[in-house]
Coordinates of C-alpha atoms in Angstrom, one line a residue:
M1 CA -10.6 32.8 17.3
R2 CA -10.7 36.4 18.4
P3 CA -13.9 38.0 19.9
P4 CA -15.8 40.5 17.7
S5 CA -15.0 43.3 20.1
S6 CA -11.4 43.3 18.8
M7 CA -12.3 44.0 15.2
R8 CA -10.6 47.4 15.2
P9 CA -7.4 48.9 14.0
S10 CA -4.6 49.2 16.5
T11 CA -4.3 52.9 15.8
S12 CA -6.7 55.4 14.3
S13 CA -6.1 59.1 13.6
P14 CA -8.5 61.4 15.6
R15 CA -10.9 63.3 13.5
P16 CA -12.5 66.6 14.6
L17 CA -16.1 66.3 15.8
S18 CA -16.8 69.7 14.1
G19 CA -16.3 68.0 10.8
L20 CA -18.9 65.3 11.6
A21 CA -21.3 68.0 12.9
S22 CA -21.0 69.7 9.5
L23 CA -21.4 66.5 7.6
L24 CA -24.6 65.7 9.5
G25 CA -25.9 69.2 9.9
A26 CA -26.4 68.3 13.5
P27 CA -26.6 70.9 16.3
S28 CA -24.4 70.2 19.3
G29 CA -25.8 69.9 22.8
T30 CA -22.7 71.6 24.3
S31 CA -20.2 74.3 23.3
R32 CA -17.3 71.9 23.5
A33 CA -18.0 70.2 20.1
P34 CA -15.5 72.2 18.1
L35 CA -12.7 71.1 20.5
A36 CA -13.5 67.4 20.5
A37 CA -12.0 64.7 18.3
V38 CA -13.0 61.0 17.8
S39 CA -10.9 58.1 16.7
G40 CA -13.4 55.2 16.9
V41 CA -17.1 54.6 17.1
T42 CA -19.4 52.0 18.9
I43 CA -23.0 51.5 19.8
D44 CA -22.2 49.3 22.8
S45 CA -21.2 51.2 26.0
R46 CA -19.4 48.0 27.2
R47 CA -17.1 48.2 24.2
V48 CA -16.2 51.9 24.4
R49 CA -12.5 52.8 24.0
R50 CA -10.7 56.0 24.8
G51 CA -11.4 58.5 22.1
D52 CA -14.6 56.8 20.9
L53 CA -17.8 58.4 19.6
Y54 CA -20.6 56.6 21.5
V55 CA -23.8 56.3 19.5
A56 CA -26.7 56.0 21.8
L57 CA -29.5 54.3 19.9
P58 CA -33.1 53.7 21.0
G59 CA -33.7 50.0 21.7
A60 CA -36.6 47.6 22.2
T61 CA -36.3 47.7 26.0
A62 CA -33.9 50.6 26.8
H63 CA -32.3 53.6 25.2
G64 CA -28.6 53.6 24.7
A65 CA -28.5 57.0 26.4
D66 CA -29.2 55.2 29.6
F67 CA -25.6 54.1 29.5
C68 CA -23.9 57.4 28.6
A69 CA -22.3 57.5 32.1
Q70 CA -20.6 54.2 31.5
A71 CA -19.5 55.4 28.1
L72 CA -18.0 58.5 29.7
A73 CA -16.2 56.4 32.3
A74 CA -14.7 54.2 29.6
G75 CA -13.2 57.1 27.7
A76 CA -15.8 58.3 25.2
T77 CA -15.1 61.8 23.9
A78 CA -18.5 62.5 22.3
I79 CA -22.0 61.2 22.0
L80 CA -24.4 61.0 19.0
T81 CA -28.0 60.4 19.8
D82 CA -31.6 61.4 19.1
Q83 CA -33.8 63.9 20.8
A84 CA -35.1 61.3 23.3
G85 CA -31.5 60.6 24.4
R86 CA -30.3 64.2 24.4
E87 CA -30.9 65.0 28.1
A88 CA -29.0 62.0 29.4
A89 CA -26.2 62.5 27.0
V90 CA -25.8 66.2 27.8
A91 CA -25.7 65.3 31.5
T92 CA -22.3 63.7 31.0
G93 CA -20.7 67.0 30.0
L94 CA -19.4 65.5 26.8
P95 CA -20.0 67.1 23.4
V96 CA -23.3 65.8 22.0
L97 CA -24.7 65.7 18.5
V98 CA -28.4 65.2 18.0
V99 CA -30.1 63.8 14.9
P100 CA -33.6 62.5 14.3
D101 CA -32.5 58.9 13.6
P102 CA -28.9 58.0 14.6
R103 CA -29.2 54.5 13.2
A104 CA -30.0 55.8 9.8
V105 CA -26.7 57.7 9.7
L106 CA -24.6 55.2 11.6
G107 CA -23.0 53.7 8.5
Q108 CA -22.1 57.2 7.1
V109 CA -20.8 58.3 10.5
S110 CA -18.7 55.2 11.1
S111 CA -17.2 55.4 7.6
W112 CA -16.3 59.1 8.3
V113 CA -14.7 58.3 11.6
Y114 CA -12.4 55.7 10.2
G115 CA -11.6 57.6 7.0
A116 CA -13.7 55.6 4.4
P117 CA -11.7 52.4 4.9
A118 CA -13.8 50.2 2.5
A119 CA -12.7 52.4 -0.4
A120 CA -9.2 51.0 0.0
I121 CA -10.4 47.4 -0.6
T122 CA -11.8 45.6 -3.7
L123 CA -15.2 44.5 -2.2
I124 CA -17.6 41.9 -3.4
G125 CA -21.0 41.7 -1.6
V126 CA -23.2 38.6 -1.8
T127 CA -26.9 38.6 -1.0
G128 CA -29.7 36.1 -1.4
T129 CA -31.6 33.6 0.7
S130 CA -29.3 30.6 0.3
G131 CA -25.7 30.3 -0.8
K132 CA -24.3 33.5 0.7
S133 CA -21.7 31.8 3.0
T134 CA -20.6 29.3 0.4
S135 CA -20.3 32.0 -2.2
T136 CA -18.2 34.2 0.0
F137 CA -15.8 31.3 0.9
L138 CA -15.5 30.6 -2.8
L139 CA -14.9 34.2 -3.6
E140 CA -12.3 34.6 -0.9
A141 CA -10.5 31.5 -2.2
G142 CA -10.5 32.9 -5.7
L143 CA -9.2 36.3 -4.6
R144 CA -6.5 34.7 -2.5
A145 CA -5.4 32.4 -5.4
A146 CA -5.2 35.5 -7.6
G147 CA -2.6 37.1 -5.3
H148 CA -4.8 39.3 -3.1
T149 CA -4.4 39.6 0.7
T150 CA -8.0 38.8 1.6
G151 CA -10.8 39.4 4.0
L152 CA -14.0 37.6 4.7
V153 CA -17.2 38.8 6.4
G154 CA -20.1 36.5 7.1
G155 CA -22.2 34.4 9.5
V156 CA -19.6 31.5 9.8
E157 CA -16.5 33.6 10.6
I158 CA -14.7 36.8 9.9
R159 CA -11.2 37.2 8.6
A160 CA -8.8 40.1 8.1
G161 CA -5.7 38.7 6.5
D162 CA -4.4 36.1 9.0
L163 CA -6.7 37.2 11.8
R164 CA -9.9 35.3 12.5
F165 CA -12.9 36.5 14.5
A166 CA -16.0 34.8 15.8
S167 CA -19.2 35.9 14.0
T168 CA -22.4 36.9 15.8
L169 CA -24.4 38.4 12.9
T170 CA -24.4 37.6 9.2
T171 CA -23.5 41.2 8.6
P172 CA -22.0 43.1 11.5
E173 CA -23.4 46.4 12.8
A174 CA -22.2 49.5 10.8
S175 CA -19.9 50.7 13.5
D176 CA -18.3 47.2 13.8
L177 CA -18.1 46.7 10.1
Q178 CA -16.3 50.0 9.4
G179 CA -13.9 49.3 12.3
L180 CA -13.3 45.9 10.6
F181 CA -12.6 47.5 7.3
A182 CA -10.1 49.9 9.0
L183 CA -8.4 46.9 10.5
M184 CA -8.3 45.2 7.1
R185 CA -6.7 48.3 5.6
E186 CA -4.2 48.3 8.5
R187 CA -3.4 44.6 7.8
G188 CA -2.8 45.2 4.1
V189 CA -6.0 43.5 2.9
T190 CA -6.6 44.3 -0.8
A191 CA -9.8 42.4 -1.5
A192 CA -12.7 41.0 0.6
A193 CA -15.9 39.0 0.1
M194 CA -18.8 39.5 2.5
E195 CA -22.4 38.4 3.1
V196 CA -25.0 41.2 2.9
S197 CA -28.2 40.2 4.7
S198 CA -31.6 41.7 4.1
H199 CA -31.5 42.9 7.8
A200 CA -28.3 44.7 7.1
L201 CA -29.8 46.4 4.0
A202 CA -33.0 47.3 5.7
L203 CA -31.3 48.6 8.9
G204 CA -28.5 50.5 7.1
R205 CA -25.6 48.4 8.4
V206 CA -23.9 48.6 5.0
D207 CA -24.6 52.3 4.4
G208 CA -21.5 54.2 3.6
I209 CA -20.1 51.3 1.5
L210 CA -19.8 51.2 -2.3
Y211 CA -19.3 47.6 -3.4
D212 CA -17.2 46.9 -6.5
V213 CA -19.4 43.9 -7.4
A214 CA -22.7 42.7 -5.9
L215 CA -23.8 39.1 -6.4
F216 CA -27.4 37.8 -6.1
T217 CA -27.8 34.1 -5.5
N218 CA -31.5 33.3 -5.2
L219 CA -34.6 34.2 -3.1
S220 CA -37.1 32.1 -1.4
Q221 CA -39.3 32.5 1.8
D222 CA -37.3 33.5 4.9
H223 CA -37.3 36.3 7.5
L224 CA -41.0 37.1 7.3
D225 CA -40.9 37.6 11.0
F226 CA -38.9 40.8 10.1
H227 CA -40.1 41.7 6.6
R228 CA -43.8 42.5 5.9
D229 CA -44.0 40.0 3.1
L230 CA -41.9 38.4 0.3
D231 CA -42.1 41.6 -1.7
D232 CA -40.6 43.6 1.1
Y233 CA -37.9 41.0 1.6
F234 CA -37.0 41.2 -2.1
A235 CA -37.0 45.0 -2.1
A236 CA -34.5 44.9 0.8
K237 CA -32.2 42.7 -1.3
A238 CA -32.7 44.8 -4.4
R239 CA -31.4 47.9 -2.6
L240 CA -27.9 46.4 -3.0
F241 CA -28.2 46.8 -6.7
T242 CA -28.4 50.6 -6.8
P243 CA -25.7 53.1 -7.8
E244 CA -25.4 54.3 -4.1
M245 CA -24.4 50.8 -3.0
S246 CA -22.7 49.0 -5.9
R247 CA -20.8 49.7 -9.1
A248 CA -21.8 46.4 -10.9
G249 CA -24.1 43.5 -10.3
V250 CA -24.0 39.7 -11.1
V251 CA -27.4 37.9 -11.0
N252 CA -28.6 34.3 -11.2
I253 CA -31.3 34.2 -13.8
D254 CA -32.2 30.6 -13.1
D255 CA -34.0 32.2 -10.1
A256 CA -37.3 34.0 -10.9
H257 CA -36.5 36.8 -8.5
G258 CA -33.1 37.1 -10.2
R259 CA -34.9 37.7 -13.4
E260 CA -37.1 40.3 -11.7
L261 CA -34.0 42.0 -10.2
L262 CA -32.5 42.2 -13.7
G263 CA -35.4 44.3 -14.8
T264 CA -35.3 46.7 -11.9
A265 CA -31.6 47.1 -11.1
K266 CA -30.1 50.6 -11.8
I267 CA -26.5 49.4 -12.3
P268 CA -24.7 47.4 -15.0
M269 CA -25.8 43.8 -14.6
T270 CA -24.1 40.5 -15.7
T271 CA -26.2 37.3 -15.8
F272 CA -25.3 33.7 -15.2
S273 CA -27.1 30.4 -15.4
A274 CA -26.0 27.1 -14.0
Q275 CA -28.8 25.4 -15.9
G276 CA -27.3 26.6 -19.2
A277 CA -29.9 29.2 -20.2
A278 CA -28.9 30.5 -23.6
E279 CA -29.7 34.1 -22.9
A280 CA -27.3 34.3 -19.9
D281 CA -24.0 36.1 -20.3
W282 CA -22.3 33.2 -18.5
R283 CA -23.5 29.6 -18.3
A284 CA -22.4 26.2 -17.1
A285 CA -22.0 23.4 -19.7
D286 CA -21.1 19.7 -19.5
V287 CA -22.0 19.6 -15.8
R288 CA -20.8 16.4 -14.1
L289 CA -22.1 15.8 -10.5
S290 CA -20.8 13.4 -7.9
G291 CA -21.0 12.9 -4.2
D292 CA -17.6 14.6 -3.8
G293 CA -18.2 17.7 -5.9
S294 CA -18.8 18.7 -9.4
S295 CA -17.0 19.7 -12.6
F296 CA -18.3 21.9 -15.4
R297 CA -17.3 24.1 -18.3
V298 CA -17.7 27.8 -17.9
V299 CA -18.9 29.5 -21.1
G300 CA -18.8 33.2 -21.2
P301 CA -19.2 36.2 -23.6
G302 CA -17.6 35.9 -27.0
G303 CA -17.2 32.2 -26.6
V304 CA -14.6 32.2 -23.8
E305 CA -14.4 28.9 -22.0
E306 CA -12.7 27.4 -19.0
D307 CA -12.9 24.1 -17.1
A308 CA -13.9 24.4 -13.4
T309 CA -14.3 22.1 -10.5
V310 CA -15.9 22.6 -7.1
A311 CA -15.3 20.3 -4.1
L312 CA -18.8 20.8 -2.9
P313 CA -21.6 18.4 -3.9
G314 CA -25.0 19.3 -5.4
P315 CA -26.2 21.3 -8.4
F316 CA -26.8 24.3 -6.2
N317 CA -23.1 24.4 -5.5
V318 CA -22.5 24.5 -9.3
A319 CA -24.6 27.7 -9.2
N320 CA -22.7 29.1 -6.2
A321 CA -19.3 28.3 -8.0
L322 CA -20.4 29.8 -11.3
G323 CA -21.7 32.9 -9.6
A324 CA -18.4 33.3 -7.7
I325 CA -16.4 32.9 -10.9
V326 CA -18.4 35.5 -12.7
A327 CA -18.2 38.0 -9.8
L328 CA -14.4 37.4 -9.6
V329 CA -14.1 38.2 -13.3
E330 CA -16.2 41.3 -12.9
A331 CA -13.9 42.3 -10.1
G332 CA -10.9 42.1 -12.4
V333 CA -9.6 38.5 -11.8
P334 CA -8.7 36.6 -15.0
L335 CA -11.1 33.8 -15.8
R336 CA -8.5 31.1 -15.6
A337 CA -7.3 32.3 -12.2
A338 CA -10.9 32.6 -11.0
A339 CA -11.8 29.1 -12.0
A340 CA -8.6 27.7 -10.5
G341 CA -9.1 29.6 -7.3
I342 CA -12.6 28.4 -6.5
G343 CA -11.3 24.9 -7.0
T344 CA -8.9 25.3 -4.1
L345 CA -11.7 25.5 -1.5
A346 CA -12.0 22.1 0.2
G347 CA -15.2 22.9 2.1
V348 CA -17.3 25.4 4.1
P349 CA -18.0 24.7 7.8
G350 CA -21.4 23.3 8.3
R351 CA -22.3 23.4 4.6
M352 CA -22.8 19.9 3.2
E353 CA -20.0 18.9 5.7
R354 CA -19.3 15.2 5.9
V355 CA -18.6 13.8 9.3
P356 CA -15.9 11.1 9.1
G357 CA -16.1 7.7 10.7
A358 CA -19.4 6.5 9.3
D359 CA -19.1 2.8 8.2
G360 CA -21.0 2.0 5.0
F361 CA -23.2 5.2 5.1
E362 CA -22.7 8.9 4.8
A363 CA -23.4 11.4 7.6
I364 CA -23.7 15.1 6.6
V365 CA -24.3 18.3 8.5
D366 CA -25.8 21.2 6.7
Y367 CA -27.1 24.7 7.6
S368 CA -30.2 24.5 5.5
H369 CA -32.9 26.1 7.6
K370 CA -35.3 27.5 5.1
P371 CA -37.7 25.8 2.7
G372 CA -35.8 26.4 -0.5
A373 CA -32.5 25.3 1.0
V374 CA -34.0 22.1 2.5
E375 CA -35.5 21.2 -0.8
S376 CA -32.2 21.8 -2.7
V377 CA -30.1 19.8 -0.3
L378 CA -32.5 16.8 -0.3
R379 CA -32.8 16.8 -4.1
S380 CA -29.0 16.9 -4.4
L381 CA -28.5 14.1 -1.9
R382 CA -31.2 12.0 -3.5
E383 CA -29.1 11.8 -6.7
V384 CA -26.1 10.2 -4.8
T385 CA -28.0 8.1 -2.3
E386 CA -28.0 4.4 -3.0
G387 CA -30.0 3.4 0.0
R388 CA -32.4 5.5 2.2
L389 CA -32.2 9.2 2.6
T390 CA -32.8 10.3 6.2
V391 CA -33.2 13.9 7.3
V392 CA -33.1 15.2 10.9
L393 CA -34.8 18.6 10.9
G394 CA -36.3 21.2 13.2
C395 CA -37.3 24.9 12.9
G396 CA -36.2 27.9 14.9
G397 CA -38.4 29.5 17.5
D398 CA -39.2 33.3 17.4
R399 CA -38.7 33.3 13.7
D400 CA -40.8 33.1 10.5
R401 CA -43.5 30.7 11.4
G402 CA -44.7 30.4 7.8
K403 CA -41.6 28.4 7.0
R404 CA -42.4 25.6 9.3
P405 CA -45.1 23.7 7.3
M406 CA -43.1 24.3 4.1
M407 CA -40.0 22.8 5.6
G408 CA -41.9 19.8 7.1
A409 CA -43.5 19.2 3.7
A410 CA -40.2 19.3 1.9
A411 CA -38.7 16.8 4.3
A412 CA -41.7 14.4 4.0
R413 CA -41.8 14.7 0.2
L414 CA -38.1 14.3 -0.5
A415 CA -36.6 12.0 2.2
D416 CA -37.3 8.4 3.0
V417 CA -37.2 9.0 6.7
A418 CA -37.9 12.4 8.3
I419 CA -37.0 12.8 12.0
L420 CA -38.5 16.0 13.3
T421 CA -36.8 17.5 16.3
S422 CA -35.9 20.7 18.1
D423 CA -33.7 23.3 16.5
N424 CA -33.2 26.6 18.4
P425 CA -36.6 26.9 20.1
R426 CA -35.7 30.2 21.9
S427 CA -38.8 31.3 23.9
E428 CA -41.3 29.0 22.1
D429 CA -42.6 25.6 23.1
P430 CA -40.7 23.0 20.9
L431 CA -43.8 20.9 20.6
R432 CA -45.8 23.8 19.2
I433 CA -43.1 24.2 16.5
L434 CA -43.1 20.5 15.7
A435 CA -46.9 20.6 15.4
E436 CA -46.7 23.4 12.8
M437 CA -44.1 21.4 10.9
M438 CA -46.6 18.5 11.0
D439 CA -49.3 20.7 9.4
G440 CA -47.2 20.7 6.2
I441 CA -46.4 17.0 6.4
L442 CA -50.1 16.1 6.6
G443 CA -50.5 17.9 3.3
V444 CA -48.3 15.4 1.6
S445 CA -50.1 12.3 0.3
P446 CA -49.5 9.1 2.2
E447 CA -48.1 7.5 -0.9
E448 CA -45.4 10.2 -1.3
R449 CA -44.8 10.8 2.4
A450 CA -41.6 9.7 4.2
H451 CA -41.7 7.6 7.3
V452 CA -42.0 10.4 9.9
I453 CA -40.6 10.2 13.5
I454 CA -40.9 12.9 16.1
E455 CA -38.1 13.1 18.7
P456 CA -38.0 16.6 20.4
D457 CA -34.6 15.9 21.9
R458 CA -32.1 16.9 19.2
A459 CA -29.2 14.7 20.4
A460 CA -31.6 11.7 20.7
A461 CA -32.9 12.4 17.2
I462 CA -29.4 12.4 15.8
D463 CA -28.5 9.2 17.7
L464 CA -31.6 7.5 16.3
A465 CA -30.9 8.5 12.7
I466 CA -27.3 7.3 12.9
G467 CA -28.3 4.1 14.7
R468 CA -30.8 3.2 12.0
A469 CA -28.5 3.9 9.0
G470 CA -27.9 1.0 6.7
P471 CA -25.5 0.3 3.9
G472 CA -25.7 3.0 1.2
D473 CA -27.8 5.3 3.3
V474 CA -27.3 9.0 3.7
V475 CA -28.1 10.9 6.9
V476 CA -28.3 14.7 6.8
V477 CA -28.7 16.7 10.0
A478 CA -30.1 20.0 8.8
G479 CA -30.6 23.4 10.3
K480 CA -27.7 24.4 12.5
G481 CA -24.6 23.7 10.4
H482 CA -21.6 25.5 11.9
E483 CA -23.4 26.7 15.1
Q484 CA -22.0 25.6 18.4
G485 CA -24.9 26.4 20.7
Q486 CA -28.6 25.7 21.0
Y487 CA -30.9 28.6 22.0
V488 CA -33.3 27.3 24.6
G489 CA -35.3 30.0 26.5
D490 CA -32.8 32.6 27.6
R491 CA -29.9 30.2 27.6
V492 CA -27.4 29.1 25.0
L493 CA -26.5 25.4 25.6
P494 CA -23.4 23.9 24.1
F495 CA -24.4 22.0 21.0
D496 CA -22.5 21.3 17.8
D497 CA -24.3 19.1 15.3
R498 CA -20.9 17.9 13.9
Q499 CA -19.7 16.7 17.3
V500 CA -23.0 15.2 18.2
V501 CA -23.1 13.2 15.0
A502 CA -19.5 12.1 15.5
D503 CA -20.3 11.0 19.1
A504 CA -23.3 9.0 17.7
I505 CA -21.1 7.4 15.1
G506 CA -18.7 6.4 17.9
R507 CA -21.4 4.9 20.0
R508 CA -22.7 3.0 16.9
R509 CA -19.2 1.6 16.2
S510 CA -18.9 0.5 19.8
R511 CA -22.3 -1.3 19.7
T512 CA -21.3 -3.0 16.5
G513 CA -18.0 -4.0 17.9
R514 CA -19.5 -5.5 21.0
Q515 CA -22.2 -7.3 19.0
A516 CA -19.5 -8.8 16.7
C517 CA -17.5 -9.9 19.7
M518 CA -20.5 -11.6 21.3
E519 CA -21.4 -13.4 18.0
S520 CA -17.8 -14.6 17.7
K521 CA -17.9 -16.0 21.3
E522 CA -21.2 -17.7 20.6
A523 CA -19.9 -19.2 17.4
S524 CA -16.7 -20.5 19.1
S525 CA -18.8 -22.1 21.9

């Protein structure tokens, strides 16, 4: 998998800086601006290429202008910054453009530098608290099955045709994103699906893009370490459903915030309901759930119908699949092709992903790391669990602390065994995080409460859960999903829940084998 720094076209036509100055109405810090040309853009001085516009942004601990000399040495041909960075930028002798807030114009600037590459691609954006990654994978499968050369942008991975890149953000920075779209255009990509996070909307990372279709999945508490409150979080999501950002919207009206969005959106909106709400434009009927996935009948406007299957378990994945089908239809894919396309997706990394090798029980890894997602996953697994349902769960450090008691309560209320452990503690004390999760658990009545175990060591917690599993049990390890590292202090330690679960299963099988061997020897003696 390629690094994010290589998400750029191999060639890009230089564009005159004077045109960008006119676009921004920005005065130049030097007289050389009319003579300069730029062919790329970056906000990271370490990733500057010859011909780049270096955008020096103010940061939490340093200003990007502090690294203008490095940008010059790497081949930058111009600098865009604010008044605070002007002096350091001008000192390089490069042409300098100064605007009050360079981040606010970064999307527009990046789109201009690369020649509006997103306009060449049919683009479907997905926003919501849960289901974004799964929905984008479903959409990409549907677009590909319909004959498109496809792209994918999200927190799991990034694709541009047959190229794959590691992902560091749910939605990349505007400069990286526009470079990626330019690469997609170069590689012949005709359609793409991408996650659009609330951070990206609030920080302008997706400015300069007009989506053909925007899809809203749901909204529950998350990211309140960044947003003022739930209303501010919703307002950021709602920004995607404006004429400046999207041509058409698709909204889940089984979600209360989806209904609210329907009343405030300023673009044509199409509604769907996996619960079969009669007022929805599209709805799911004859839903049949199983541990291996679901099948349902898609019923649309004018009585159109089509059978659909999704190889992802749980009613929330029926909602994800139905939303993807409707968005595909709105993007011009025929209904039959859309339904068939989503059925080709075998799974999504770290989303209800089964770990093979479990003998007599199921072991599942899932990314659910917010209250609504934890509740949905546990309710779904409860329906297909014959024995006990065990969840291994932690909460991330330096993030929305209000989620912690809510997640603890959901685990205690809906599982038979809840093993609380460390997630990505970052700079926080893991025991403090666990104590805040316990605050929610103590609010669950003893009669309804799961058997609760606290094991701060995540590997040990997983080993404990796998070791205790009995016939018909389901063990779900929640929170990290596809992630391959654990953030502890200022370090990122190698840690992949899927591998740790597989190792625990291997140790269990070895123990079982040794025990059977000993019993056989005792019987023969």
